Coordinates of C-alpha atoms in Angstrom, one line a residue:
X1 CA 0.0 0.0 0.0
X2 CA 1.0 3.4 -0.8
X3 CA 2.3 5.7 1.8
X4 CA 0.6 9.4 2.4
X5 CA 1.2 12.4 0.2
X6 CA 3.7 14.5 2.1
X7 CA 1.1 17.0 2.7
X8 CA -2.1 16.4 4.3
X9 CA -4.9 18.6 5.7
X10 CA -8.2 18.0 7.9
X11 CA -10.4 21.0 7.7
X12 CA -13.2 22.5 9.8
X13 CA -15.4 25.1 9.5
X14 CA -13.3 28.0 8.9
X15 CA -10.2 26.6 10.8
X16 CA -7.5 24.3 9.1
X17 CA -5.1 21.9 10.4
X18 CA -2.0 21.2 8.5
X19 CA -0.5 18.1 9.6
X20 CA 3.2 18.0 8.9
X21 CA 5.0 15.5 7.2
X22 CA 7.1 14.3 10.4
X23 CA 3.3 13.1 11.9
X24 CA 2.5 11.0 8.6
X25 CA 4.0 7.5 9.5
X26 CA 2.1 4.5 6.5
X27 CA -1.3 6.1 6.7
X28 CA -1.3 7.0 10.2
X29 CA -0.9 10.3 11.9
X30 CA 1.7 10.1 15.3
X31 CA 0.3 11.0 18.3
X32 CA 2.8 14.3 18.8
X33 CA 1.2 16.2 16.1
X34 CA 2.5 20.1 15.5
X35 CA -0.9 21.9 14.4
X36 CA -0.7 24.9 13.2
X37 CA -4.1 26.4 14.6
X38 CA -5.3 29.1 12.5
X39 CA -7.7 31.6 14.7
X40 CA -11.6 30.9 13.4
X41 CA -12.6 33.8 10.7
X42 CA -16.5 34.7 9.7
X43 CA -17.4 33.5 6.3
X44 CA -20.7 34.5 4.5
X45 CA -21.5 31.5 1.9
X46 CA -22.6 32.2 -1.5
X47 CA -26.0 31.7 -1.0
X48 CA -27.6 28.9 -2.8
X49 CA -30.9 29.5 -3.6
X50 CA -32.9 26.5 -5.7
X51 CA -33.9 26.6 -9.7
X52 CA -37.0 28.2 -10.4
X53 CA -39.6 26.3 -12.3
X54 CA -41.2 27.4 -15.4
X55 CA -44.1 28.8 -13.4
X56 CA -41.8 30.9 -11.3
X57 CA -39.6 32.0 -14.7
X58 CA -43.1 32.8 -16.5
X59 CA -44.3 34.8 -13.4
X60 CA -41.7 36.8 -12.6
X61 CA -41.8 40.4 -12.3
X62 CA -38.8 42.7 -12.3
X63 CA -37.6 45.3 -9.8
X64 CA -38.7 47.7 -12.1
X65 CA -42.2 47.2 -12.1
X66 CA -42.2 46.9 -8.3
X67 CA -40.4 50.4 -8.4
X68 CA -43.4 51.6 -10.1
X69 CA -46.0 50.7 -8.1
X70 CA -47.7 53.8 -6.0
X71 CA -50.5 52.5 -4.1
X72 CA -49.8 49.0 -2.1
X73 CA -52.0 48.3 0.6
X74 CA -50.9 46.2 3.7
X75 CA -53.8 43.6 3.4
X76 CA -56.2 42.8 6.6
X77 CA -56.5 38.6 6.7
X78 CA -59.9 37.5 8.0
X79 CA -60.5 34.7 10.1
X80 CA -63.6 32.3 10.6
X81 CA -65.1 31.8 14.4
X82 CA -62.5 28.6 14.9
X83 CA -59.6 30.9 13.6
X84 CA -58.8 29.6 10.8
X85 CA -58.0 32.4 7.9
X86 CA -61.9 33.4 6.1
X87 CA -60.4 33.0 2.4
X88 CA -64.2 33.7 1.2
X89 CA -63.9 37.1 3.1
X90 CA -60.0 37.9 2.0
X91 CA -61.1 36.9 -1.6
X92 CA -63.5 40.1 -1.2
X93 CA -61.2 42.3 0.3
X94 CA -58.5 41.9 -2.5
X95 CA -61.2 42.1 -4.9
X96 CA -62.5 45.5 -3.4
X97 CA -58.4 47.0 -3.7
X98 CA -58.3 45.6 -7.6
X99 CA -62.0 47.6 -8.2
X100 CA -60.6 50.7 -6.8
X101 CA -57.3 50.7 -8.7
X102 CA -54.7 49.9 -5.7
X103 CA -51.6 48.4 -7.5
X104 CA -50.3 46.2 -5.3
X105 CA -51.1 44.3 -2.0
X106 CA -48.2 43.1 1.1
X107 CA -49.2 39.7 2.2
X108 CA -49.5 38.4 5.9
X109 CA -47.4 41.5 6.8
X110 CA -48.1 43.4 10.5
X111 CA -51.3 44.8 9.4
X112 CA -52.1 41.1 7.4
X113 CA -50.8 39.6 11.3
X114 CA -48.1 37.4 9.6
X115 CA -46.9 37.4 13.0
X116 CA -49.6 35.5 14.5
X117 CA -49.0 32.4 11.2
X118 CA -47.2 29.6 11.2
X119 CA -45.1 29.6 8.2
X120 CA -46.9 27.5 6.3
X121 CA -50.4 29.3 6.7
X122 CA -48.5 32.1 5.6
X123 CA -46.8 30.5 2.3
X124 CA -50.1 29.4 1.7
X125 CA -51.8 32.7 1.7
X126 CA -49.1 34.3 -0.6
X127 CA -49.7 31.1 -2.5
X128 CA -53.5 32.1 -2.7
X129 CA -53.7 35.1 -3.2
X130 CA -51.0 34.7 -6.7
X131 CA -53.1 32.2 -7.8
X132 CA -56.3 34.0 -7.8
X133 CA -55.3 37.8 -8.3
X134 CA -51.4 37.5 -9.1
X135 CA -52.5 38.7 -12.9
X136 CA -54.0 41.9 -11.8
X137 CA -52.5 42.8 -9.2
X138 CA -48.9 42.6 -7.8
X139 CA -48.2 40.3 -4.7
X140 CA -45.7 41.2 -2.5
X141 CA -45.2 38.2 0.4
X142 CA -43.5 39.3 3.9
X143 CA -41.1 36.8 4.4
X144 CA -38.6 38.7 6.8
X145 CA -37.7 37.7 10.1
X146 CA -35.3 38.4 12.2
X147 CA -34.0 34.7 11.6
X148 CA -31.3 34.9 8.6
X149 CA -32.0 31.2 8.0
X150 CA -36.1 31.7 8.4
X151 CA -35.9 34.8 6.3
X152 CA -33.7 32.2 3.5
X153 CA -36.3 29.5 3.7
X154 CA -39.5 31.6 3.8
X155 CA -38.6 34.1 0.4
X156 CA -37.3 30.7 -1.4
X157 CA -40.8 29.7 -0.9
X158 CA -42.5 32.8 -1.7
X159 CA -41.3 33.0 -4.6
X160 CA -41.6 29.4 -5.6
X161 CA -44.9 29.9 -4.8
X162 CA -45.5 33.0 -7.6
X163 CA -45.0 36.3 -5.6
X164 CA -43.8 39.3 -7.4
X165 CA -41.9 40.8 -4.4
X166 CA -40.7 40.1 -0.9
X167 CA -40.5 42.7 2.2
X168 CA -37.8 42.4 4.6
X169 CA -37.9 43.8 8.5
X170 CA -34.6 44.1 9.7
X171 CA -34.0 41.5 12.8
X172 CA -35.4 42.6 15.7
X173 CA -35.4 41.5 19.6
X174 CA -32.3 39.9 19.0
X175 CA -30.5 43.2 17.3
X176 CA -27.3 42.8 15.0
X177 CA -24.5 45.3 13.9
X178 CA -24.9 47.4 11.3
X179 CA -22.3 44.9 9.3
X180 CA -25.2 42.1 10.4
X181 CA -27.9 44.3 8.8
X182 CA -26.1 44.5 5.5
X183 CA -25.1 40.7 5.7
X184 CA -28.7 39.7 6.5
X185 CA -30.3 41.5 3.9
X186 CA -27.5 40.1 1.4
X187 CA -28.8 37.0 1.7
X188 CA -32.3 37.0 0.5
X189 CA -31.7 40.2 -2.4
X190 CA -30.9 37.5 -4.8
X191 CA -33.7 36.0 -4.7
X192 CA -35.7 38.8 -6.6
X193 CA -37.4 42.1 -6.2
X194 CA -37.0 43.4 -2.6
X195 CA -38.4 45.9 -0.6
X196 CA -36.8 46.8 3.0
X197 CA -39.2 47.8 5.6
X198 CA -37.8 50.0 7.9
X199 CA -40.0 50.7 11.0
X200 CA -38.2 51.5 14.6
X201 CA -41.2 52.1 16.7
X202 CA -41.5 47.8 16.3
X203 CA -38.1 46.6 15.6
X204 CA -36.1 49.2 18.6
X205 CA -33.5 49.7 15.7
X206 CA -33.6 52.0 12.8
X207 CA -32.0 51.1 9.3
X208 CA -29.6 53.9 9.0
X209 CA -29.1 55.3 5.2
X210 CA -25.6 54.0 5.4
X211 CA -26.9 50.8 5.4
X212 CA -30.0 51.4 2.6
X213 CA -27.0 52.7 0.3
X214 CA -24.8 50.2 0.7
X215 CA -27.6 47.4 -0.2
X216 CA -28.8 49.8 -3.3
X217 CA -25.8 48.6 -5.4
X218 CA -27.8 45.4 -5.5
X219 CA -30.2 45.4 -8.7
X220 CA -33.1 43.5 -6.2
X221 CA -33.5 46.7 -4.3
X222 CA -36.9 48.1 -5.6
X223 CA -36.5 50.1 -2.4
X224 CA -37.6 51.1 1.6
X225 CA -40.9 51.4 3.2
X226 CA -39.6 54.3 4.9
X227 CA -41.3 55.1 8.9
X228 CA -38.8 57.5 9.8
X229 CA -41.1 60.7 8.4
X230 CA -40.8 62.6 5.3
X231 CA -36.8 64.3 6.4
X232 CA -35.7 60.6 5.9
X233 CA -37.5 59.6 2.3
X234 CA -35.8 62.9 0.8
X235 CA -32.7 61.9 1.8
X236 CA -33.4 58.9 -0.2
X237 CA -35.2 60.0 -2.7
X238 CA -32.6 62.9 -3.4
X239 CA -30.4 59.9 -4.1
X240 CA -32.4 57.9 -6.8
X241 CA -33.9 55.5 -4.1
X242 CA -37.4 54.5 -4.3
X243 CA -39.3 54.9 -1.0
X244 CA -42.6 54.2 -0.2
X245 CA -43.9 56.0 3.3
X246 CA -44.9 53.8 6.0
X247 CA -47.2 56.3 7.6
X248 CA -50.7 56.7 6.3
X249 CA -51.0 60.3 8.1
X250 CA -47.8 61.5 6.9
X251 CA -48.3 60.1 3.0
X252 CA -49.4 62.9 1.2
X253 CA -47.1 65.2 1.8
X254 CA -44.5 62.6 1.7
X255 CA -45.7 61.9 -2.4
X256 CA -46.0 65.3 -3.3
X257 CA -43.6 67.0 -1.6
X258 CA -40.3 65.2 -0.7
X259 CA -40.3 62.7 -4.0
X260 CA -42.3 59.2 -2.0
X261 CA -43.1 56.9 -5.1
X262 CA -46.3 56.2 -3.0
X263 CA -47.5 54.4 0.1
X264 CA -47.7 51.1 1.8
X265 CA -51.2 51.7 3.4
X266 CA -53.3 50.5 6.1
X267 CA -56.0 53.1 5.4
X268 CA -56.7 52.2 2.0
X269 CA -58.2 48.4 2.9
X270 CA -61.0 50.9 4.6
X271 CA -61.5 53.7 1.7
X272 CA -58.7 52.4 -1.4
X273 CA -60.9 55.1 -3.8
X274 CA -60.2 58.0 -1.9
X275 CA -56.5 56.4 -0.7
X276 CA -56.0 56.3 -4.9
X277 CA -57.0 59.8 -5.2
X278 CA -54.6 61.3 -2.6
X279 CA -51.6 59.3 -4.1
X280 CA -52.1 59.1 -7.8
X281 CA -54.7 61.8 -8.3
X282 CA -53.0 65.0 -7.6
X283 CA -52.0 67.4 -4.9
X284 CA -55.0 67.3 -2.4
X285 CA -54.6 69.3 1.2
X286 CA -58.2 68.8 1.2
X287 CA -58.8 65.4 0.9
X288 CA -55.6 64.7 3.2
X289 CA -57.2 66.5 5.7
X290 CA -60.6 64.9 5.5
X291 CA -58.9 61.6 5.9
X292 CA -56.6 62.6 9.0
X293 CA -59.3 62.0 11.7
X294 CA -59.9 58.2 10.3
X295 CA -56.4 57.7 10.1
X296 CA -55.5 58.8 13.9
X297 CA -58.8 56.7 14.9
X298 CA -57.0 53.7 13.6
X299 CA -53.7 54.3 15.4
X300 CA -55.3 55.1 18.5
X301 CA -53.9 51.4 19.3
X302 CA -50.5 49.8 17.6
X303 CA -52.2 48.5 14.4
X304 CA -54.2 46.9 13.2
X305 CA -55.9 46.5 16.4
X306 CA -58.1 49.3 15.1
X307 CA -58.5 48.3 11.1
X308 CA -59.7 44.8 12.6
X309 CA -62.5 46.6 14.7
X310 CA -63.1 48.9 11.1
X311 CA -64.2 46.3 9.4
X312 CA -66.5 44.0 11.8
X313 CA -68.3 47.3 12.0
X314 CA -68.4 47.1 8.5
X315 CA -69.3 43.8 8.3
X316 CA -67.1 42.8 5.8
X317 CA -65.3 40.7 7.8
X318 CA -66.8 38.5 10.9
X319 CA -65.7 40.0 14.3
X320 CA -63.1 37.6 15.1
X321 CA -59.5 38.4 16.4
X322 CA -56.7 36.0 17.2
X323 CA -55.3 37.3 20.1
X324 CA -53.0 38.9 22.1
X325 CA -55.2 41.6 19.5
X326 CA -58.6 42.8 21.1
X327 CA -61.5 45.0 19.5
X328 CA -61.1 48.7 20.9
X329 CA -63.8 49.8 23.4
X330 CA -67.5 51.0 23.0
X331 CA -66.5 54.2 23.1
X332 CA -64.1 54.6 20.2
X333 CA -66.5 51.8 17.8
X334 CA -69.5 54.5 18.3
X335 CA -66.5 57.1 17.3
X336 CA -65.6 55.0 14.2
X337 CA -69.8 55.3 13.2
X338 CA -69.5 58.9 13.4
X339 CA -66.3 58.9 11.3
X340 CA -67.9 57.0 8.4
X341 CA -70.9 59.1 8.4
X342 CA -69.2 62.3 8.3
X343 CA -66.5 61.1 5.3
X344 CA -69.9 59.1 3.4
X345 CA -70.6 55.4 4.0
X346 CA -70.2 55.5 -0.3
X347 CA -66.6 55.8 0.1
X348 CA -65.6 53.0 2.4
X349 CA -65.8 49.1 1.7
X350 CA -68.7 46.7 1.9
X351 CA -72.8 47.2 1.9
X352 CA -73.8 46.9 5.1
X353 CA -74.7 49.6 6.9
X354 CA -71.8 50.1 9.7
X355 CA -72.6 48.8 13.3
X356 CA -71.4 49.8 16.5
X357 CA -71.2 46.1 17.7
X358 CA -71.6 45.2 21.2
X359 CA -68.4 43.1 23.6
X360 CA -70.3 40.3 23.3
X361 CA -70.6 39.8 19.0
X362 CA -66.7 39.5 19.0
X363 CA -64.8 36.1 19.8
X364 CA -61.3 36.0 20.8
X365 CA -59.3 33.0 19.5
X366 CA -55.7 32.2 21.6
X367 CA -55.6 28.2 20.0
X368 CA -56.0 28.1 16.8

């Protein structure tokens, strides 16, 4: 039998020991090695994502057309009395945002309560909702987390399942360096269009521009749903970034005066007409202002606490919350009955006339 090549080496992860000739003896290492012990060094991977199948390749929809898109509303997902998601009801909604021109719609984001999925109800739903609107309106699936390797494996299946775009939060709870930030989000932009929420007030860290210029070199970026007011998005948008803003009452001015491609809305699942007309019909003080009273109503508790309550009123979607989420009190449903009637029942969603509902018509699910 042949002896051992004069060089041999047994590698780790990221650490390699050289064994010297003098330890080689007919195939077997002595048992007074000299290793030379490198120190351990971080390594990003190329990240490997898997083929896309003809459905996926036919689908596809480039950053470009993301970059375009002005009104995108942050879909509400309805539930049935057991808790399971109300497809009937979320088929209606979307429906309602395609009649009244909105252009795109985030999937199972924190208005949609991706948080309160499992993964699979939420690839599902991005699922559904490609397969019965994806050819009229764009899908865009939230698929962050502040797990690199759930954020990986959640935005390979989005888009296998069809979506045209994926949001990303930065990690939050368990925060990372700014290097981390850049390193996370590095590993999903090749996976296709991308847009970067940025929203301190839930993560406890804010995205610095730094950061958003640094991941703009990548040709995924279609760009940042901004929450850090309208001083931020012209700081982008003074730099050819795209920004959408994050905050319903700050969105007009944010379009018409400091260069916001549009909005990422919670407001428009509630009124998408008169949401369309402030973004992509015009300059409107007007409008903006008859709006700002609905709009403070339904951050009068961390959303969408109050869009939820909206729309049992409504009755366009059954009066059902999976908790830790809870209707808002008497008080401010009979101030959400005023708000309609003073802004025209013609202008929001649904039929029914809107109800003030009592404690008892609403079921809390915490198993579901």
């Amino acid at each position: 039998m042949a002896l051992l090549k004069t060089s041999t080496t047994l590698s780790f992860r990221a650490t390699a020991f050289p064994l010297l000739p003098s330890d080689v003896t007919h195939g077997h290492t002595t048992n007074t090695r000299k290793l030379h012990w490198k120190p351990t060094q971080a390594a990003l991977t190329s990240s490997f994502h898997l083929p896309m199948r003809s459905f996926e390749a036919k689908n596809r929809t480039s950053t470009d057309d993301v970059k375009r898109l002005r009104l995108i509303t942050a879909i509400k997902t309805p539930y049935l009395p057991d808790g399971r998601f109300d497809l009937e009801a979320y088929d209606t909604l979307v429906n309602l945002q395609i009649e009244n021109g909105v252009e795109g719609v985030i999937v199972g984001g924190t208005t949609g309560e991706g948080q309160l999925m499992s993964w699979d109800e939420h690839i599902m739903l991005i699922g559904h909702t490609v397969n019965c609107f994806g050819v009229k309106i764009k899908v865009i699936g939230n698929t962050g987390s502040n797990s690199t390797r759930e954020a990986i494996h959640a935005t390979e299946q989005g888009f296998a399942v069809g979506m045209h775009a994926a949001l990303h939060i930065n990690p939050y709870y368990g925060k990372t360096s700014l290097n981390g930030l850049i390193s996370h989000f590095n590993t999903v932009l090749p996976m296709g269009p991308t847009i970067i929420y940025n929203v301190p007030s839930r993560t406890s860290q804010d995205i610095p521009p730094q950061v958003i210029q640094t991941l703009a070199q990548s040709a995924s970026l279609a760009g940042v749903k901004e929450c850090m007011g309208n001083d931020r998005i012209k700081q982008y948008t003074d730099n050819g970034i795209v920004v959408w803003s994050g905050n319903d009452d700050q969105c007009h001015d944010a379009r018409w005066g400091y260069g916001a491609t549009g909005v990422i809305s919670v407001a428009s699942n509630l009124v998408p007409g008169l949401m369309r007309e402030l973004i992509i019909g015009g300059e409107n003080p007007a409008l903006n202002s008859k709006l700002m009273p609905l709009v403070e109503w339904l951050f009068c508790e961390p959303n969408p606490i109050g869009l939820n309550t909206a729309l049992a009123q409504l009755g366009v979607a059954r009066p059902v919350f999976r908790l830790p989420y809870v209707p808002l009190p008497l008080k401010k449903r009979m101030e959400f009955v005023n708000l309609v009637k003073g802004i025209g029942r013609e202008h929001f969603i649904g039929d029914k006339d809107v109800q003030v509902l009592d404690d008892n018509d609403f079921i809390l699910i915490g198993r579901h």
